[in-house]
């Protein structure tokens, strides 16, 4: 749940009187202090599967490796204008500088300038036809096509090709690089293109596990479905030395997909439909972002300011950081039709807009134009809000397999787009995102990718008796008899109950609920979708 604090609205350079704006922060349940949080259910799945690839031909792999690792000498690569509409950023194009030849370097979305400042697209020239002898091996073009379609990294692939493989099964297993912790190791979206594990995990304590045929991941612990173990070739694979170029390519791939140095998020198996996130710009574009959040970097707001008041270069709540965070949660904006995804986007953006609102009744552009105005609960920036520490170890007390006592000298007031609050909310979010947020809660206000990721984790994750807000908006949540008796039925109003029901629900005409609804109605209208029913929670009892 979230606690509500009343804060002063931002002061703008007008004669308009300043009124109050509402931000909310996570808080204990209304009846007790039993920890209640949010956490996501996401099944990592992928788009339509490519046809199964034939057995790997190591001669073909050699050719792929050679073509994929040629360095673009002295080049500086960046995204061309408007390429963000196709999901291509400068970070993506930077990979082309080291000779990376797959997406987006094989498109016209990147442009590189050589040492003589002549502009060239990163897309490589069409590969010259090979000798007729190539036609004798149908596997050649098929393997190359499959690899390019699934965008695996042939540079890292080079480290694991084993010349000593003697059987077809051993050749296939040795054709893939050892996978780092939490990385993709098999499945139909991987290079092997079939329902199996096709790459070993680097860490002995990690296994290539899967919850569906679409996606396999190197992670610890048990999974819903174990996979057939690989041939015993891991030692040879993992001891192969990587070149500096290969290591940098891998680092850039991870940074481009996940955002900086954050690992992928592992969530419980979901009773979820196949997820196809695809190009986020189909749902919300960078231009949309500018239209919906025109004042996020206004001088009256603090979201784009450092603690000393100086401006953060490039801003904080920016579109590219939002997109980078979405890639960590494949089912976020990845379920149902495009209209379903737009409806979820409107709901999520409405809730984080209210949590960070700087608007007031006579604000320029209207009160609902001032979302994402704050990145930290107003009045708590100096670390003086110690009231968000639940005593003892509330996570262990609730029977969870985690410990979340407050760290000495740290506060857990509202931070980030969802204003994550309380120690029992910081711990699971940090654990899922690979960051110790109990010890370093301030990292949320220092890293925009992480800030958006905590909000999405909160949105995607069920906890205790609460469903995930994602499942509520996507219609996959089935209310229990107790839920129905408490008036909790699918609709935007129940997401408000999940976030702050103990303080806002069961109240007629609550101004905070109305602000959330006004944001939601604005965004659904902008995105061209219906808002649906049950927008409020005045007739609901809190979870």
Coordinates of C-alpha atoms in Angstrom, one line a residue, residues 113-345:
X113 CA 31.1 8.7 -39.5
X114 CA 34.6 7.5 -40.2
X115 CA 37.9 9.3 -39.3
X116 CA 37.4 11.6 -42.3
X117 CA 34.0 12.6 -41.1
X118 CA 32.2 11.1 -44.1
X119 CA 28.8 9.8 -43.1
X120 CA 28.0 6.2 -43.9
X121 CA 25.1 4.0 -42.7
X122 CA 26.0 1.2 -40.3
X123 CA 24.2 -1.2 -42.5
X124 CA 26.8 -3.5 -44.1
X125 CA 26.9 -4.0 -47.8
X126 CA 25.1 -7.0 -49.2
X127 CA 27.2 -10.0 -48.6
X128 CA 28.9 -11.1 -51.8
X129 CA 27.7 -14.4 -53.2
X130 CA 29.9 -17.3 -52.3
X131 CA 31.2 -19.9 -54.6
X132 CA 28.8 -22.5 -56.0
X133 CA 30.2 -24.9 -53.5
X134 CA 28.1 -23.1 -50.9
X135 CA 25.0 -24.4 -52.6
X136 CA 26.0 -27.9 -51.7
X137 CA 25.3 -27.2 -48.1
X138 CA 21.6 -26.1 -47.6
X139 CA 22.4 -25.7 -43.9
X140 CA 24.5 -22.7 -44.6
X141 CA 21.9 -20.2 -45.7
X142 CA 19.4 -21.6 -43.2
X143 CA 21.8 -21.2 -40.2
X144 CA 22.8 -17.7 -41.3
X145 CA 19.2 -16.7 -41.7
X146 CA 18.1 -18.1 -38.4
X147 CA 21.0 -16.5 -36.6
X148 CA 20.3 -13.1 -38.1
X149 CA 16.6 -13.4 -37.4
X150 CA 17.1 -14.1 -33.7
X151 CA 19.8 -11.5 -33.2
X152 CA 22.3 -13.6 -31.2
X153 CA 25.8 -12.3 -31.0
X154 CA 28.2 -14.1 -33.3
X155 CA 31.2 -12.4 -31.7
X156 CA 30.6 -14.1 -28.4
X157 CA 29.7 -17.2 -30.3
X158 CA 33.3 -17.5 -31.4
X159 CA 34.5 -18.2 -27.9
X160 CA 32.6 -21.5 -27.8
X161 CA 33.1 -23.2 -31.2
X162 CA 34.8 -26.4 -30.4
X163 CA 37.0 -28.0 -33.1
X164 CA 37.1 -31.3 -31.1
X165 CA 33.3 -32.0 -31.2
X166 CA 32.9 -35.4 -32.7
X167 CA 29.1 -36.0 -32.7
X168 CA 26.3 -33.8 -34.0
X169 CA 24.9 -33.3 -30.5
X170 CA 28.3 -32.2 -29.2
X171 CA 28.8 -29.9 -32.2
X172 CA 25.5 -28.2 -31.5
X173 CA 26.2 -27.8 -27.8
X174 CA 29.7 -26.4 -28.4
X175 CA 28.5 -23.9 -31.0
X176 CA 27.1 -21.5 -28.4
X177 CA 29.0 -19.3 -25.9
X178 CA 28.7 -19.9 -22.2
X179 CA 25.9 -17.6 -20.9
X180 CA 26.4 -15.1 -18.1
X181 CA 24.1 -15.2 -15.1
X182 CA 20.5 -14.4 -15.9
X183 CA 21.2 -14.5 -19.7
X184 CA 19.2 -16.3 -22.3
X185 CA 20.5 -19.9 -22.9
X186 CA 18.0 -21.5 -25.2
X187 CA 14.5 -21.7 -26.5
X188 CA 12.8 -20.8 -29.7
X189 CA 14.0 -17.2 -29.5
X190 CA 17.6 -18.2 -29.1
X191 CA 19.9 -19.2 -32.0
X192 CA 19.0 -22.8 -31.7
X193 CA 15.4 -21.9 -32.6
X194 CA 13.8 -24.9 -30.9
X195 CA 12.3 -26.0 -27.6
X196 CA 15.5 -26.9 -25.7
X197 CA 18.5 -25.6 -23.9
X198 CA 21.3 -25.0 -26.4
X199 CA 24.0 -23.1 -24.4
X200 CA 25.7 -23.8 -21.1
X201 CA 25.7 -21.4 -18.2
X202 CA 29.0 -19.9 -17.0
X203 CA 28.3 -20.2 -13.3
X204 CA 28.2 -23.8 -11.9
X205 CA 25.4 -22.7 -9.6
X206 CA 23.2 -21.6 -12.5
X207 CA 21.2 -23.8 -14.8
X208 CA 19.5 -23.3 -18.1
X209 CA 15.9 -23.4 -17.0
X210 CA 12.6 -22.5 -18.5
X211 CA 8.9 -22.0 -17.7
X212 CA 7.8 -22.3 -21.4
X213 CA 9.1 -23.4 -24.7
X214 CA 9.9 -19.9 -25.8
X215 CA 12.6 -18.8 -23.4
X216 CA 15.3 -20.4 -21.4
X217 CA 17.5 -18.5 -18.9
X218 CA 20.6 -19.2 -16.8
X219 CA 19.4 -18.8 -13.2
X220 CA 19.6 -20.5 -9.8
X221 CA 16.9 -22.7 -8.3
X222 CA 14.2 -24.8 -9.7
X223 CA 11.9 -23.9 -12.6
X224 CA 8.5 -25.0 -13.7
X225 CA 10.0 -27.3 -16.3
X226 CA 13.6 -28.6 -16.1
X227 CA 15.5 -29.0 -19.4
X228 CA 17.5 -31.8 -20.8
X229 CA 21.1 -31.3 -19.6
X230 CA 23.7 -30.4 -22.2
X231 CA 26.6 -32.7 -23.2
X232 CA 29.6 -32.4 -20.9
X233 CA 31.4 -29.8 -22.9
X234 CA 31.1 -26.9 -20.5
X235 CA 34.7 -26.9 -19.3
X236 CA 36.0 -26.5 -22.8
X237 CA 33.5 -23.8 -23.6
X238 CA 34.0 -21.7 -20.4
X239 CA 37.8 -21.7 -20.5
X240 CA 38.0 -20.3 -24.0
X241 CA 39.5 -16.8 -23.9
X242 CA 37.5 -13.8 -25.0
X243 CA 39.0 -11.0 -26.9
X244 CA 38.6 -7.4 -25.7
X245 CA 36.3 -6.7 -28.6
X246 CA 34.0 -9.7 -27.7
X247 CA 33.8 -8.6 -24.1
X248 CA 32.9 -5.1 -25.0
X249 CA 30.3 -6.2 -27.5
X250 CA 28.7 -8.4 -24.8
X251 CA 28.7 -5.5 -22.3
X252 CA 27.1 -3.1 -24.8
X253 CA 24.5 -5.7 -25.7
X254 CA 23.5 -6.0 -22.0
X255 CA 23.6 -2.2 -21.5
X256 CA 21.4 -1.6 -24.6
X257 CA 18.8 -4.2 -23.6
X258 CA 18.6 -3.8 -19.9
X259 CA 19.8 -0.3 -19.2
X260 CA 23.3 0.3 -17.7
X261 CA 24.6 -2.5 -15.5
X262 CA 21.3 -3.9 -14.1
X263 CA 20.7 -7.7 -14.5
X264 CA 17.5 -9.1 -16.0
X265 CA 14.5 -9.4 -13.7
X266 CA 13.4 -13.0 -12.8
X267 CA 9.8 -13.2 -11.7
X268 CA 7.6 -16.1 -10.7
X269 CA 6.0 -18.1 -13.5
X270 CA 2.8 -16.4 -14.5
X271 CA -0.5 -17.8 -15.7
X272 CA 0.1 -15.5 -18.6
X273 CA -0.7 -15.5 -22.3
X274 CA 2.2 -15.4 -24.7
X275 CA 3.9 -12.0 -24.3
X276 CA 5.0 -10.0 -27.4
X277 CA 6.3 -6.6 -26.3
X278 CA 7.7 -5.8 -29.7
X279 CA 8.4 -2.2 -30.6
X280 CA 7.2 0.0 -27.7
X281 CA 6.8 2.9 -30.1
X282 CA 3.7 1.1 -31.5
X283 CA 2.1 1.9 -28.1
X284 CA 3.7 5.1 -27.1
X285 CA 6.2 7.2 -29.0
X286 CA 8.8 9.7 -28.0
X287 CA 6.5 12.5 -29.3
X288 CA 3.7 11.1 -27.2
X289 CA 6.0 11.3 -24.2
X290 CA 6.7 14.9 -24.8
X291 CA 3.0 15.6 -25.2
X292 CA 1.9 13.8 -22.0
X293 CA 4.7 15.1 -19.8
X294 CA 5.5 18.6 -21.1
X295 CA 6.5 20.0 -17.7
X296 CA 8.5 17.2 -16.2
X297 CA 11.7 19.3 -16.6
X298 CA 10.1 22.6 -15.7
X299 CA 12.3 24.7 -13.4
X300 CA 9.4 24.5 -10.8
X301 CA 9.8 20.7 -10.6
X302 CA 12.6 18.8 -9.0
X303 CA 12.7 15.6 -11.1
X304 CA 15.4 16.9 -13.3
X305 CA 17.6 18.4 -10.6
X306 CA 20.5 17.1 -8.6
X307 CA 20.5 17.4 -4.8
X308 CA 22.4 20.6 -5.0
X309 CA 19.8 22.1 -7.3
X310 CA 21.8 21.9 -10.5
X311 CA 20.1 20.6 -13.6
X312 CA 20.6 16.9 -14.6
X313 CA 21.9 16.9 -18.1
X314 CA 19.3 15.3 -20.4
X315 CA 16.7 15.2 -17.7
X316 CA 15.7 12.2 -15.5
X317 CA 12.2 10.9 -16.5
X318 CA 13.0 10.5 -20.2
X319 CA 11.5 8.3 -22.9
X320 CA 14.6 6.3 -23.6
X321 CA 15.0 5.3 -19.9
X322 CA 11.3 4.3 -19.8
X323 CA 11.8 2.1 -22.8
X324 CA 15.0 0.6 -21.4
X325 CA 13.2 -0.4 -18.2
X326 CA 10.3 -2.0 -20.1
X327 CA 12.7 -4.4 -21.7
X328 CA 13.3 -5.9 -18.2
X329 CA 9.6 -6.9 -18.0
X330 CA 8.6 -8.6 -21.3
X331 CA 4.9 -8.9 -20.4
X332 CA 4.6 -5.2 -19.5
X333 CA 2.9 -3.7 -22.5
X334 CA 3.4 -7.1 -24.0
X335 CA 0.0 -8.9 -23.5
X336 CA -3.1 -8.8 -25.6
X337 CA -3.9 -6.5 -28.5
X338 CA -2.3 -3.1 -29.2
X339 CA -5.4 -1.6 -27.7
X340 CA -5.0 -3.7 -24.5
X341 CA -1.4 -2.6 -24.3
X342 CA -2.4 1.1 -24.7
X343 CA -4.9 0.7 -22.0
X344 CA -2.3 -0.7 -19.7
X345 CA 0.1 2.1 -20.6

